[in-house]
Short mmCIF file of C-alpha atoms in Angstrom, two decimals:
data_model
loop_
_atom_site.label_atom_id
_atom_site.label_comp_id
_atom_site.label_asym_id
_atom_site.label_seq_id
_atom_site.Cartn_x
_atom_site.Cartn_y
_atom_site.Cartn_z
CA UNK L 1 -0.06 -0.11 0.08
CA UNK L 2 2.91 2.07 0.71
CA UNK L 3 4.25 2.23 -2.96
CA UNK L 4 0.47 2.68 -3.93
CA UNK L 5 0.71 5.95 -1.75
CA UNK L 6 4.06 7.09 -3.40
CA UNK L 7 2.56 6.82 -6.95
CA UNK L 8 -0.66 8.49 -6.00
CA UNK L 9 1.59 11.31 -4.61
CA UNK L 10 4.22 11.71 -7.87
CA UNK L 11 0.81 11.94 -9.95
CA UNK L 12 -0.22 14.97 -7.77
CA UNK L 13 3.19 16.28 -8.40
CA UNK L 14 3.28 16.08 -11.93
CA UNK L 15 -0.10 17.57 -12.31
CA UNK L 16 0.72 20.19 -9.41
CA UNK L 17 3.71 21.12 -11.73
CA UNK L 18 1.62 21.04 -15.00
CA UNK L 19 -1.13 23.69 -12.96
CA UNK L 20 2.05 25.76 -11.88
CA UNK L 21 3.18 25.71 -15.98
CA UNK L 22 0.15 27.21 -16.78
CA UNK L 23 -0.63 29.42 -14.42
CA UNK L 24 2.91 30.93 -15.10
CA UNK L 25 2.23 31.04 -18.80
CA UNK L 26 -0.79 33.00 -17.69
CA UNK L 27 0.23 34.99 -14.97
CA UNK L 28 3.55 35.82 -17.16
CA UNK L 29 1.69 37.04 -19.62
CA UNK L 30 0.00 39.39 -17.67
CA UNK L 31 2.65 40.48 -15.74
CA UNK L 32 4.44 41.20 -19.00
CA UNK L 33 1.29 43.79 -20.12
CA UNK L 34 1.60 45.51 -17.18
CA UNK L 35 5.16 46.03 -17.15
CA UNK L 36 4.92 46.97 -20.90
CA UNK L 37 2.67 49.56 -20.14
CA UNK L 38 4.66 52.61 -18.44
CA UNK L 39 2.98 54.59 -15.99
CA UNK L 40 2.22 57.88 -16.50
CA UNK L 41 5.31 59.33 -14.93
CA UNK L 42 7.62 57.43 -17.14
CA UNK L 43 5.57 58.66 -20.12
CA UNK L 44 5.75 62.23 -19.28
CA UNK L 45 9.43 61.80 -18.56
CA UNK L 46 9.78 60.00 -21.85
CA UNK L 47 7.71 62.90 -23.58
CA UNK L 48 9.86 65.71 -22.02
CA UNK L 49 13.13 63.77 -22.87
CA UNK L 50 11.81 63.52 -26.56
CA UNK L 51 11.06 67.12 -26.69
CA UNK L 52 14.46 68.42 -25.54
CA UNK L 53 16.18 65.75 -28.23
CA UNK L 54 17.49 67.62 -31.45
CA UNK L 55 15.65 67.00 -34.26
CA UNK L 56 18.24 65.06 -35.92
CA UNK L 57 18.38 61.49 -37.46
CA UNK L 58 18.75 59.65 -34.05
CA UNK L 59 16.44 61.94 -32.36
CA UNK L 60 13.47 61.21 -34.46
CA UNK L 61 14.58 57.74 -34.55
CA UNK L 62 14.55 57.15 -31.21
CA UNK L 63 11.00 59.07 -30.47
CA UNK L 64 9.76 57.01 -33.28
CA UNK L 65 10.74 53.50 -31.78
CA UNK L 66 9.26 54.81 -28.29
CA UNK L 67 6.18 55.53 -30.13
CA UNK L 68 6.45 52.28 -31.92
CA UNK L 69 6.94 50.34 -28.76
CA UNK L 70 3.20 52.54 -27.53
CA UNK L 71 1.73 50.54 -30.16
CA UNK L 72 1.52 53.30 -32.72
CA UNK L 73 3.33 51.73 -36.03
CA UNK L 74 0.30 52.62 -38.29
CA UNK L 75 0.51 56.26 -37.23
CA UNK L 76 4.59 56.44 -37.58
CA UNK L 77 4.32 54.78 -41.47
CA UNK L 78 1.69 57.14 -42.31
CA UNK L 79 3.57 60.32 -40.84
CA UNK L 80 6.64 59.13 -43.20
CA UNK L 81 4.34 58.70 -45.96
CA UNK L 82 3.32 62.42 -45.34
CA UNK L 83 6.80 63.33 -46.19
CA UNK L 84 7.43 61.07 -49.06
CA UNK L 85 9.47 58.38 -47.41
CA UNK L 86 8.92 54.74 -46.93
CA UNK L 87 11.45 54.71 -44.25
CA UNK L 88 13.14 57.46 -42.10
CA UNK L 89 16.19 57.87 -43.80
CA UNK L 90 14.60 58.53 -46.74
CA UNK L 91 13.30 61.83 -45.06
CA UNK L 92 14.86 65.18 -46.14
CA UNK L 93 16.91 66.77 -43.09
CA UNK L 94 14.99 69.98 -43.73
CA UNK L 95 12.27 67.96 -42.65
CA UNK L 96 13.46 66.84 -39.71
CA UNK L 97 12.01 69.51 -37.12
CA UNK L 98 8.40 69.52 -38.47
CA UNK L 99 8.36 65.24 -38.23
CA UNK L 100 9.98 65.34 -34.82
CA UNK L 101 7.39 67.93 -33.83
CA UNK L 102 4.42 65.63 -35.52
CA UNK L 103 5.42 62.68 -34.16
CA UNK L 104 5.78 63.94 -30.16
CA UNK L 105 2.08 64.95 -30.73
CA UNK L 106 1.19 60.78 -31.67
#
């Protein structure tokens, strides 16, 4: 009877391990989603930093990367198209200040 109880306990252990894995997968996704969303303070700090960046290719690229992480990829593509470019490197340098300003508003 002792060996049967050990097999039952081992079965429960396997089930528990499986349930922990499922809970971690579901909980991990939610935790990542929560961590991926910056707080209002973090958003304000990022916007301040973005506004302080000069209208250089690198500065615009950083701002657009931030906006893309915020889920605004479609808006970024539309903005680039407005300036006649399929990608950032095709934007004319004289359009950088206006592009930077419009990207900050997104």
